[in-house]
XYZ file of C-alpha atoms in Angstrom:
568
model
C -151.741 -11.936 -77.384
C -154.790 -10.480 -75.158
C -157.687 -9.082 -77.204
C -160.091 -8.453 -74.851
C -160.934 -7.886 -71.451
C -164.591 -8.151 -70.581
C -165.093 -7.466 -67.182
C -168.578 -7.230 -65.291
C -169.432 -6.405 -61.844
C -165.720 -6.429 -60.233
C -165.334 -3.891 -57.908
C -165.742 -0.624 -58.862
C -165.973 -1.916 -62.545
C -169.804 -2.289 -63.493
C -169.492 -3.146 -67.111
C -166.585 -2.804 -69.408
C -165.398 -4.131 -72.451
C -161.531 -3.231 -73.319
C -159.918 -4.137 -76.728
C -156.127 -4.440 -76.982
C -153.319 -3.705 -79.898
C -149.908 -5.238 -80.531
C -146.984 -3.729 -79.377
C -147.178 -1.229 -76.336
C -150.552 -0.249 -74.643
C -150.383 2.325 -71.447
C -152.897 2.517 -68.660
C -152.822 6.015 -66.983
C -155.248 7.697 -64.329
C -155.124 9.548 -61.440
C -153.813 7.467 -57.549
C -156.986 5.482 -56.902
C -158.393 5.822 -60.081
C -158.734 1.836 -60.204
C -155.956 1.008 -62.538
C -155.015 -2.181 -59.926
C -158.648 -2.841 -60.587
C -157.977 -4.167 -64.055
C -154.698 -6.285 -62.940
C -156.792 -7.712 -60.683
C -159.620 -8.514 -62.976
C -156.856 -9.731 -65.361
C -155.385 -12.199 -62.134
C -158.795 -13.131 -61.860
C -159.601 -14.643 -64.876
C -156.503 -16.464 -65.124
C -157.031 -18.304 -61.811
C -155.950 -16.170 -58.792
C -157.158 -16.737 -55.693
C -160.117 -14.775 -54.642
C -162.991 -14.083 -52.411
C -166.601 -12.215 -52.859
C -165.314 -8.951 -51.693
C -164.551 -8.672 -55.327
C -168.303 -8.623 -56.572
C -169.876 -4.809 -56.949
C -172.180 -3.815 -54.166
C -175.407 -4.998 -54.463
C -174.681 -7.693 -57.328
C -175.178 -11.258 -57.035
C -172.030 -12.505 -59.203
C -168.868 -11.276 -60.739
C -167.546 -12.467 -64.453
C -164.276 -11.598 -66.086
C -163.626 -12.886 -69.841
C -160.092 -12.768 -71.270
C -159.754 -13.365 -74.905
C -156.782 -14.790 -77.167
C -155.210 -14.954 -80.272
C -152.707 -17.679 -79.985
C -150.242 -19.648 -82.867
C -150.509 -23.004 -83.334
C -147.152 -23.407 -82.043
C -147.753 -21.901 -78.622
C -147.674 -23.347 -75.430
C -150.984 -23.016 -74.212
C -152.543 -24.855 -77.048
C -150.300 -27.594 -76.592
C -151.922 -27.704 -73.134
C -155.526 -27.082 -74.605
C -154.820 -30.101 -77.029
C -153.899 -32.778 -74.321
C -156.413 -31.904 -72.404
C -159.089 -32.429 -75.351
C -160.463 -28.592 -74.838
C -159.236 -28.155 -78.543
C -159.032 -30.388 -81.177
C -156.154 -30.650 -83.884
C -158.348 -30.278 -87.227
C -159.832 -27.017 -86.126
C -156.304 -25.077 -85.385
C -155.437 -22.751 -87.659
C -152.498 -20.640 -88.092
C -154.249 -18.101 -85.350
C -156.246 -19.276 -82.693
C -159.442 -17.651 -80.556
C -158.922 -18.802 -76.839
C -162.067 -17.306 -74.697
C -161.169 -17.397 -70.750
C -164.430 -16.705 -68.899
C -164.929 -17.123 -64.908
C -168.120 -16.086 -62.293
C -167.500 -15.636 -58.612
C -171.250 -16.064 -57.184
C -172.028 -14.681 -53.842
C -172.058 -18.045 -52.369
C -168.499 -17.682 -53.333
C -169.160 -20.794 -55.796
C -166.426 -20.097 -58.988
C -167.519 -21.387 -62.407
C -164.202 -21.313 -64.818
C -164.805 -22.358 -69.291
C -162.386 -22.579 -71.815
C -163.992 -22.106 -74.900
C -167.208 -23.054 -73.236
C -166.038 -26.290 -72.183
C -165.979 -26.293 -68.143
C -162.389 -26.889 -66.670
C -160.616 -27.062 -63.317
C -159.075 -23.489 -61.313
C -155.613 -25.461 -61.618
C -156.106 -25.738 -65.216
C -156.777 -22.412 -66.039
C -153.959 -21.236 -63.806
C -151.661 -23.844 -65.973
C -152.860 -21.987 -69.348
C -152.561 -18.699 -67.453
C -148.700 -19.015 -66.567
C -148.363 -19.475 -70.504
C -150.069 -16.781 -71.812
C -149.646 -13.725 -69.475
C -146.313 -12.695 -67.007
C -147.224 -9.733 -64.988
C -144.404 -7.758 -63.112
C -145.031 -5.272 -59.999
C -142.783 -3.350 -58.682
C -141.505 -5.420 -56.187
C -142.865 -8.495 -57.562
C -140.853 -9.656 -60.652
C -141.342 -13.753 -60.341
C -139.426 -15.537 -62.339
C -136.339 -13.100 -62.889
C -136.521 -13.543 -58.728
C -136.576 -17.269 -58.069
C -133.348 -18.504 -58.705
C -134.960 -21.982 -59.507
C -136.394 -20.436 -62.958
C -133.194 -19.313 -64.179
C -131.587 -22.232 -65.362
C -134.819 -22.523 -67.494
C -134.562 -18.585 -68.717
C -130.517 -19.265 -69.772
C -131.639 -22.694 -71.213
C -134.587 -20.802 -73.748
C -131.966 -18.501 -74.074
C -128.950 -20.051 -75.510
C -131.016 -22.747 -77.544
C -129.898 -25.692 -75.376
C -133.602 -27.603 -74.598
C -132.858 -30.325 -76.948
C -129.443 -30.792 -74.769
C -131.186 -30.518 -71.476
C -133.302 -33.190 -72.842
C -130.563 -35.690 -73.868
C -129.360 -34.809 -70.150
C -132.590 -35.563 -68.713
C -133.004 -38.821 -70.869
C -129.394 -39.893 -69.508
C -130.418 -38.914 -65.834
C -133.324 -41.356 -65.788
C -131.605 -44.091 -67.549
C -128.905 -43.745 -64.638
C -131.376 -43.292 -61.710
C -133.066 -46.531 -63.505
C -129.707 -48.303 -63.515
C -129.135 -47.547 -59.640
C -132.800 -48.685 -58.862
C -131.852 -51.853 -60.273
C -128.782 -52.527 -58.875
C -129.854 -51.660 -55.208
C -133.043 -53.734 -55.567
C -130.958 -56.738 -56.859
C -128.224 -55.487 -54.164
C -131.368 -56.114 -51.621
C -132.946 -59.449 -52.704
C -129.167 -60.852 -52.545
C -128.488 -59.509 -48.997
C -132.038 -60.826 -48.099
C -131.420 -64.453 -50.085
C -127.952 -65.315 -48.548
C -129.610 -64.603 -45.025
C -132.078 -67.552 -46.141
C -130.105 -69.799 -48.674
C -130.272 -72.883 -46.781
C -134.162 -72.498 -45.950
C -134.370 -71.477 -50.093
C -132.075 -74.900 -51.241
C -134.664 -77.020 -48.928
C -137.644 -75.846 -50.236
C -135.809 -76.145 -53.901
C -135.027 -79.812 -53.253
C -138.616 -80.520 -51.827
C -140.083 -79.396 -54.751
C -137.587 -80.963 -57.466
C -138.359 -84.474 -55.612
C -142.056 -84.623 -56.149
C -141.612 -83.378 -59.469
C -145.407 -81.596 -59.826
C -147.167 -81.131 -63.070
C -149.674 -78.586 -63.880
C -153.254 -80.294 -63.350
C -152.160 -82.958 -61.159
C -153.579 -81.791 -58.088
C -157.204 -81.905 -60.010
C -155.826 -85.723 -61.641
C -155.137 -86.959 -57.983
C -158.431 -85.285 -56.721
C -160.625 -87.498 -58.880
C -158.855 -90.701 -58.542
C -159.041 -90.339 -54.837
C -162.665 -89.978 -55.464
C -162.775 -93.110 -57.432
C -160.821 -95.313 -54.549
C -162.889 -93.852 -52.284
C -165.925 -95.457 -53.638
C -163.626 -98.377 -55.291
C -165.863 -100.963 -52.871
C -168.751 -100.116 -54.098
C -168.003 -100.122 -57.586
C -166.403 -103.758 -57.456
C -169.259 -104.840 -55.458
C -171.902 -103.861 -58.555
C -169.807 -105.276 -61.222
C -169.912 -108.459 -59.696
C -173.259 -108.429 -59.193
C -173.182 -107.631 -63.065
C -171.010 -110.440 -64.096
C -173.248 -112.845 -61.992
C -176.127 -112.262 -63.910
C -174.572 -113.098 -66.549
C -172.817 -116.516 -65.540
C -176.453 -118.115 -64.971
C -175.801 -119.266 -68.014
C -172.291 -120.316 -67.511
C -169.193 -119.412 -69.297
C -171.731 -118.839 -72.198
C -174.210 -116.190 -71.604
C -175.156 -115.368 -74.746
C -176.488 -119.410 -74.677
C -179.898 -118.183 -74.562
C -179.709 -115.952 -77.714
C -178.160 -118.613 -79.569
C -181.203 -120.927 -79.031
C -183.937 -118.166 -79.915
C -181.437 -117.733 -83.176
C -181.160 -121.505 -83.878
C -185.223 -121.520 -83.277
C -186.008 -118.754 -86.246
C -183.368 -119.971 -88.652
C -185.067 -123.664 -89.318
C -187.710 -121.478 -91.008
C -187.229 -122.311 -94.828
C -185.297 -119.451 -96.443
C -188.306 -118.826 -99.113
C -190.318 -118.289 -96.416
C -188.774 -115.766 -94.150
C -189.811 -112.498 -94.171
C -187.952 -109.142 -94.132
C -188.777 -108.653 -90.380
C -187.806 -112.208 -89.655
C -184.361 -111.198 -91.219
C -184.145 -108.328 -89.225
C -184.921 -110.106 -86.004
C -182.306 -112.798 -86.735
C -179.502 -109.889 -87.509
C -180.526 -108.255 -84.272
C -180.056 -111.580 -82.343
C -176.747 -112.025 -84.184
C -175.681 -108.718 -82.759
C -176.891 -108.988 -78.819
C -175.283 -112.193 -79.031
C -171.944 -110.933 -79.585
C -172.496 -107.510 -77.635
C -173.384 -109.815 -74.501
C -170.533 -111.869 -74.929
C -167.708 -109.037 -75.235
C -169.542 -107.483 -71.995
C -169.304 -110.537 -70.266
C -165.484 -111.042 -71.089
C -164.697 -107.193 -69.718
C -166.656 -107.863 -66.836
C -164.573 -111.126 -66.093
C -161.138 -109.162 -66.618
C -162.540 -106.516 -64.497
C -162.357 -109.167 -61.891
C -159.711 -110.796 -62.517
C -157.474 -107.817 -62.304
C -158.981 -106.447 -59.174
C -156.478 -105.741 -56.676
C -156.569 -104.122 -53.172
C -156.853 -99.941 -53.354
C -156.033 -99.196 -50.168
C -152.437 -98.628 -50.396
C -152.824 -96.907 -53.612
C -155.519 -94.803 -51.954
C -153.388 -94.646 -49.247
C -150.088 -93.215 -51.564
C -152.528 -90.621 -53.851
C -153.948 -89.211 -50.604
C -150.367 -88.638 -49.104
C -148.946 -86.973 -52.796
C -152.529 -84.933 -52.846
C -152.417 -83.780 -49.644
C -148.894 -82.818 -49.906
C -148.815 -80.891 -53.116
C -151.739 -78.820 -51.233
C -149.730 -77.634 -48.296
C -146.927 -76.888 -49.898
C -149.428 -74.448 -52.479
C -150.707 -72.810 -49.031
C -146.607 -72.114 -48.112
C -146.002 -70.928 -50.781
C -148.905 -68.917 -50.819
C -149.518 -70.145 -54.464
C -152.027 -72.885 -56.073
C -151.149 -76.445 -56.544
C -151.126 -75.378 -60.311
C -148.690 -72.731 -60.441
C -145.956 -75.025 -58.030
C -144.219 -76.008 -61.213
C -143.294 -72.361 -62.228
C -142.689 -71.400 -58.961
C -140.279 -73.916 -58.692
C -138.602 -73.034 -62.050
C -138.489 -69.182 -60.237
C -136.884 -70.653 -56.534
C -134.273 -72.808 -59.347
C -133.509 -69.227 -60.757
C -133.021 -67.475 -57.467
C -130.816 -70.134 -55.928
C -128.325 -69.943 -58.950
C -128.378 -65.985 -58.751
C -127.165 -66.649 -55.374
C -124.550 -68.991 -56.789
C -123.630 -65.938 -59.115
C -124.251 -63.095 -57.175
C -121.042 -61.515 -57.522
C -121.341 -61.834 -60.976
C -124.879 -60.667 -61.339
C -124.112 -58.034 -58.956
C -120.963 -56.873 -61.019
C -122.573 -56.651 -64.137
C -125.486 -54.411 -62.313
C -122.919 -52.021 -61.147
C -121.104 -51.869 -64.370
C -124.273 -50.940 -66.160
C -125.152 -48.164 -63.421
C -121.665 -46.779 -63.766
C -121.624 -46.944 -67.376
C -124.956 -44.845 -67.533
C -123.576 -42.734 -64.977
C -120.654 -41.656 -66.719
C -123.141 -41.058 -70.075
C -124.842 -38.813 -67.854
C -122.206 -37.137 -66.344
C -120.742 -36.059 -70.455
C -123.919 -35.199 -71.617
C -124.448 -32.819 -68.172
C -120.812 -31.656 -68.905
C -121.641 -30.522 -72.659
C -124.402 -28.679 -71.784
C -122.608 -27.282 -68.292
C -120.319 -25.736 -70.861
C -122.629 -24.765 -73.118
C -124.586 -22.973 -70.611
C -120.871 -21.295 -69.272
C -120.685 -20.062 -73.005
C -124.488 -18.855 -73.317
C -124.322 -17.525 -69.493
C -121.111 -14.622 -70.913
C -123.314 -13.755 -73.683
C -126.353 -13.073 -71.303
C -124.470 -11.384 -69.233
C -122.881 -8.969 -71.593
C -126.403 -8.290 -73.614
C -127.753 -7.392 -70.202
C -124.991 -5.222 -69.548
C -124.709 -2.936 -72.629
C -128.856 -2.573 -72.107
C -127.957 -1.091 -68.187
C -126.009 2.147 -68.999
C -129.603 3.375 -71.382
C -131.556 2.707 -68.355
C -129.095 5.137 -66.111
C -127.575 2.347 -64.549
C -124.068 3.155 -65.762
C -122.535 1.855 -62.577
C -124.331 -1.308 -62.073
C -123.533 -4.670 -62.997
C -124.877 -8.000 -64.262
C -123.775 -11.510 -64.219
C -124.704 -14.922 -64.643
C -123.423 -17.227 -62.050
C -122.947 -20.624 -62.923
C -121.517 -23.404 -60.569
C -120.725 -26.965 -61.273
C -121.731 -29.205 -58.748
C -119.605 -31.964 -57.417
C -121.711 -34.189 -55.226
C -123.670 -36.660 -57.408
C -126.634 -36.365 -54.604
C -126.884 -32.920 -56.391
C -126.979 -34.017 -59.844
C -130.734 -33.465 -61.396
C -132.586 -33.798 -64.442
C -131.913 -30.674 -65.377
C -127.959 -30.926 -65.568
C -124.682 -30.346 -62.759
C -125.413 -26.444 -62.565
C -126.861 -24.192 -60.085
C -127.983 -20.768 -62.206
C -128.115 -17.630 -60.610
C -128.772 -14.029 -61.978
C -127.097 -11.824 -60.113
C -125.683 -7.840 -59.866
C -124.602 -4.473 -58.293
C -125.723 -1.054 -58.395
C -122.104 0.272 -57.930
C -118.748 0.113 -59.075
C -116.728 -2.740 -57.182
C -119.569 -3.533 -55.127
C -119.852 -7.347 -54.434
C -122.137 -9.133 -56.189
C -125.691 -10.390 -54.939
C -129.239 -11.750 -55.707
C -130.606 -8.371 -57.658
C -133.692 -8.112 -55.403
C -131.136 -7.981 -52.289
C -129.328 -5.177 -54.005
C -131.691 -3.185 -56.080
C -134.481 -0.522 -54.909
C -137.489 -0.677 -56.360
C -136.989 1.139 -58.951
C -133.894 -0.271 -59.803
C -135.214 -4.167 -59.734
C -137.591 -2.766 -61.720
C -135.217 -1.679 -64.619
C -132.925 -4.858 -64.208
C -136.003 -6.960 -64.991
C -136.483 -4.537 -68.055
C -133.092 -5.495 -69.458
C -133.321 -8.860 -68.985
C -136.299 -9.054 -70.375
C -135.587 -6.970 -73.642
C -132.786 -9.338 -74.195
C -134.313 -12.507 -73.811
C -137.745 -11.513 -75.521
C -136.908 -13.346 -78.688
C -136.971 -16.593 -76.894
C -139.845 -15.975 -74.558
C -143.058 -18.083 -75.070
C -145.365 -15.832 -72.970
C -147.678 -14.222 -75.150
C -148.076 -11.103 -73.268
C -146.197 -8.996 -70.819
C -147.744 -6.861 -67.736
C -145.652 -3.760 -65.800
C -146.951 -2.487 -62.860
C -145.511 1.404 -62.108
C -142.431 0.120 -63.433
C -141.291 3.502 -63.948
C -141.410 4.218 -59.577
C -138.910 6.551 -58.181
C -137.280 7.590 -61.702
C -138.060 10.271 -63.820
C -136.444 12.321 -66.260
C -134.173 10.972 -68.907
C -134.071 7.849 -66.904
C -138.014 7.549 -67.547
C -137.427 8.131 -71.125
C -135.197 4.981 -70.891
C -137.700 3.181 -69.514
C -140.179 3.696 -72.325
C -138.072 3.214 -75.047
C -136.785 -0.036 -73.780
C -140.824 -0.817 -73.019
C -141.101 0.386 -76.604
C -138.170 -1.959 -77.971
C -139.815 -4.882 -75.700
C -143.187 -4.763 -77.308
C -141.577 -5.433 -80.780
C -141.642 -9.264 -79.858
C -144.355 -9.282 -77.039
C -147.421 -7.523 -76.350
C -146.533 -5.371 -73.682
C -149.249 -3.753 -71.168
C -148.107 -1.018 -68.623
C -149.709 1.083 -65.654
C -147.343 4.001 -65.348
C -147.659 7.526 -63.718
C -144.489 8.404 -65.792
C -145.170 11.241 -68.970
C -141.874 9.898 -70.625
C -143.505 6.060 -70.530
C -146.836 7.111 -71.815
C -145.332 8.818 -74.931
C -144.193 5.711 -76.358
C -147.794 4.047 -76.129
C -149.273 2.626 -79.174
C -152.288 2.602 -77.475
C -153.112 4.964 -74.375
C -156.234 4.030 -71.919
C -157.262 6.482 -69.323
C -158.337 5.234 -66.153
C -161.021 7.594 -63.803
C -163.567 7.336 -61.158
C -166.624 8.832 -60.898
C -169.635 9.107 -58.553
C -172.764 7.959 -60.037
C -176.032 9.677 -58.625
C -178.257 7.517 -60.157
C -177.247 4.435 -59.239
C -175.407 5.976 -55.418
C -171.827 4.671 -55.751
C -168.560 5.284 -57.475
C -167.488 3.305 -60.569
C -164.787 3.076 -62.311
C -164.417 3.582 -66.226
C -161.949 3.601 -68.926
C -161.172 5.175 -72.063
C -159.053 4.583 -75.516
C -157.180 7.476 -76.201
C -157.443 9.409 -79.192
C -154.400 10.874 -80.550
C -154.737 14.588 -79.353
C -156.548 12.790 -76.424
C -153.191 11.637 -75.358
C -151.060 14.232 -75.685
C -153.484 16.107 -73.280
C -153.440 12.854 -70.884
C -149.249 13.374 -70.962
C -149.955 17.085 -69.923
C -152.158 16.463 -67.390
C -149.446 14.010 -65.603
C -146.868 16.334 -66.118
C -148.838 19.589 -64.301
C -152.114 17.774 -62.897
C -155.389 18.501 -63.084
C -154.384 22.302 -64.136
C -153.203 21.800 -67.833
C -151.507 24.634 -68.717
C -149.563 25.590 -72.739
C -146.307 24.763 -71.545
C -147.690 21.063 -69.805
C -149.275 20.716 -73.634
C -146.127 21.915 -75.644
C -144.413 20.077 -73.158
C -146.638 17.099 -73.643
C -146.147 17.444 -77.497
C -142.532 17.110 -77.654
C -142.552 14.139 -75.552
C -145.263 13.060 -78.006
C -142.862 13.346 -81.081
C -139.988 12.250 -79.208
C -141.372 8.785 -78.711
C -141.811 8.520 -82.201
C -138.318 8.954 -84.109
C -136.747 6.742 -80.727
């Protein structure tokens, strides 16, 4: 609910700080007092539109501050959770949320949370959860025939339904996506099967591996520069054939030289020298062997640099068709393979695509059914709570209904179900039925939203509830009405109303008086406002019922209304 409203150079307001009650508070004052003022501080805060015609004369900024005390459970903290303004260990079972916002003169708005800076769309997001205000000819939601599927819905208890209906809507609308795109890349493969089955068959032929292109790169490298290669390893091998078919010859005499030294007499470095021959010899001869096979096998490259050329240069362009790299040809090919069957089994494919969209279709269309019905059921009861709370609020001859229609055209289905909800009435016996702002006065569409509300306050998540002069153009026992079923509202919500009706003001819990003075000091006119004491009140309630001159019979008058209020 709203605790407090700190408002601070906003129009006429200079400073003010108002604290607010459970159950049902009353703002009355005098016409032009400024009671609008503090709805329009209170739309302020909570992200209305505005402009620096709103800061006092002569002040450089404006600031509003709205403060909470929210459940866990509500709404708005849900919000204030995703959005990392609040964090899960520091909830407890009730919950300080601080709104605070400053117009500058530069017309520059600076919105917190908490403290924590946040966008004008996110405040109005948290706003729409916390606080529904009603004018007299502007009752939103009640009015916009797209809300009321969602007022039945809270209603009769049927989110988790409307869920399951929206889960089944998306699986379906999934389904179809798949079926027409699959119903597309058929339509668009058939038109080029044959240019598909050639590029299939080009590409089975050469048979590419991953990392070939790179494998054919570098032995076209090495043919390239075959000549040159060839050329130094038989200048290699040449070197080695002074000797003859013996190269090592040479080695073997330096050996046979060092080993007719007695064996008493050579030394440890004379062993090692004859080891090391003994090695190099047989080194030079296994190089000398591989160089003469070398040779021996050489062949002519140029047709095989001719052939690796041809498959390099071929796996490249058909990469830049396919707008892929040489490396990736082999899947892509495995992909084309795929495509050409599905063509082969379109029908099938196709078939099975349909089946599935129709099958998740028809889930849809139950689950939308069960909760059509459901709604049908929960729609009567509506409609006859509403009812019985008309004739209390002197409209004995009016009427209430909740239309519900089915849709038939699947274009029409939604998330939200088959049904198109409408809220609708008459002021007179046997009168036809219509949308209730097209058949209501003001007054009237003022007590219809009453009803409805009072019956559907138990499942309402808005934490508190604002009526503007929703007591215009009745009076009387009809007033009375009114404020008892104000009274009977504010049992479940936190009800704030601006009324110019005695009846309405007797049932207040709390009572704040609005007025406007001229300041001399300061040159202007502010306005101010006041928490009613108890006698306080009952002298507010006389003034409204003879006006400025309060005479005994507006006060005995005044206290009767008073104690009224109180066994209702």
């Amino acid at each position: 609910m709203l605790t407090n409203l700190i408002i601070k150079n906003f129009i006429l307001i200079e400073n003010l700080t108002l604290s607010f009650g459970h159950k049902l508070s009353v703002l009355t004052g005098e016409t032009g007092a400024g009671k609008s003022i503090l709805l329009d501080a209170l739309s302020f805060v909570l992200g209305a539109r505005s402009d620096t015609s709103l800061i006092s004369k002569d002040k450089d900024s404006t600031s509003v501050c709205a403060t909470f005390d929210l459940p866990i459970k509500h709404p708005a903290i849900n919000k204030l959770l995703e959005n990392e303004i609040l964090k899960k260990e520091d909830l407890t079972t009730s919950n300080e949320i601080i709104i605070r916002r400053v117009l500058n003169k530069d017309g520059k708005n600076k919105i917190f949370i908490n403290d924590i800076p946040v966008s004008l769309s996110m405040v109005k997001s948290i706003g729409d959860d916390l606080i529904e205000i009603h004018g007299q000819f502007d009752n939103q939601s009640l009015l916009n025939p797209s809300t009321h599927i969602k007022i039945l819905d809270n209603f009769g208890h049927l989110n988790g339904l409307k869920e399951q209906t929206k889960i089944a809507y998306n699986i379906w609308q999934t389904k179809k996506t798949e079926r027409l795109k699959l119903q597309e890349e058929f339509t668009k493969a058939k038109e080029d099967e044959d240019y598909l089955k050639h590029n299939l068959k080009e590409l089975e032929e050469l048979n590419i591996q991953i990392g070939e292109e790179e494998e054919l790169s570098q032995k076209r490298h090495l043919l390239q520069n075959s000549e040159k290669i060839i050329t130094s390893i038989k200048d290699s091998y040449d070197y080695l054939s002074k000797y003859g078919d013996s190269p090592e010859k040479f080695i073997n005499e330096a050996t046979y030289a060092l080993e007719r030294i007695p064996d008493d007499a050579k030394t440890d470095d004379i062993m090692q020298i004859l080891n090391e021959l003994e090695s190099s010899s047989q080194n030079l001869y296994d190089a000398y062997e591989r160089l003469s096979q070398i040779l021996s096998n050489q062949t002519d490259d140029t047709n095989t640099l001719d052939a690796t050329e041809e498959r390099l240069f071929t796996i490249r362009e058909l990469a830049r068709k396919h707008k892929t790299t040489p490396d990736e040809l082999p899947n892509f090919t495995k992909q084309l393979k795929q495509i050409v069957e599905n063509i082969n089994n379109s029908d099938t494919l196709l078939k099975n695509k349909i089946d599935e969209e129709e099958l998740a279709k028809k889930s849809y269309i139950e689950i939308a059914t069960t909760l059509s019905n459901e709604r049908k059921k929960q729609g009567a009861i509506l409609s006859q709570k509403v009812m019985e709370e008309l004739p209390p609020l002197k409209l004995e001859k009016a009427s209430f209904e909740v239309v519900i229609t089915t849709k038939i055209d699947e274009k029409d289905f939604s998330p939200t179900g088959i049904n198109d909800i409408s809220f609708m009435g008459s002021t007179n016996f046997g009168a036809t039925k219509n949308y209730l702002h097209k058949i209501a006065s003001g007054g009237e569409l003022a007590r219809f939203t009453l009803a409805i509300k009072v019956v559907i306050s138990d499942e309402n998540s808005i934490s508190t509830m604002v009526f503007d002069e929703v007591d215009t153009g009745i009076s009387g026992a009809t007033a009375s009405a009114v404020g008892e079923r104000l009274a009977k509202l504010s049992q479940n919500i936190q009800t704030l109303v601006i009324t110019h009706s005695p009846q309405v003001a007797s049932f207040a819990n709390h009572h704040f008086k609005v007025e406007k003075h001229y300041d001399e000091e300061q040159n202007k006119t502010l306005t101010s406002v006041e928490q009613l004491t108890e006698q306080q009140k009952i002298e507010e309630i006389a003034r409204i019922i003879s006006g400025d001159l309060i005479t005994s019979e507006a006060i005995e008058a005044a206290k009767q209304l008073y104690i009224s209020s109180k066994k209702a």
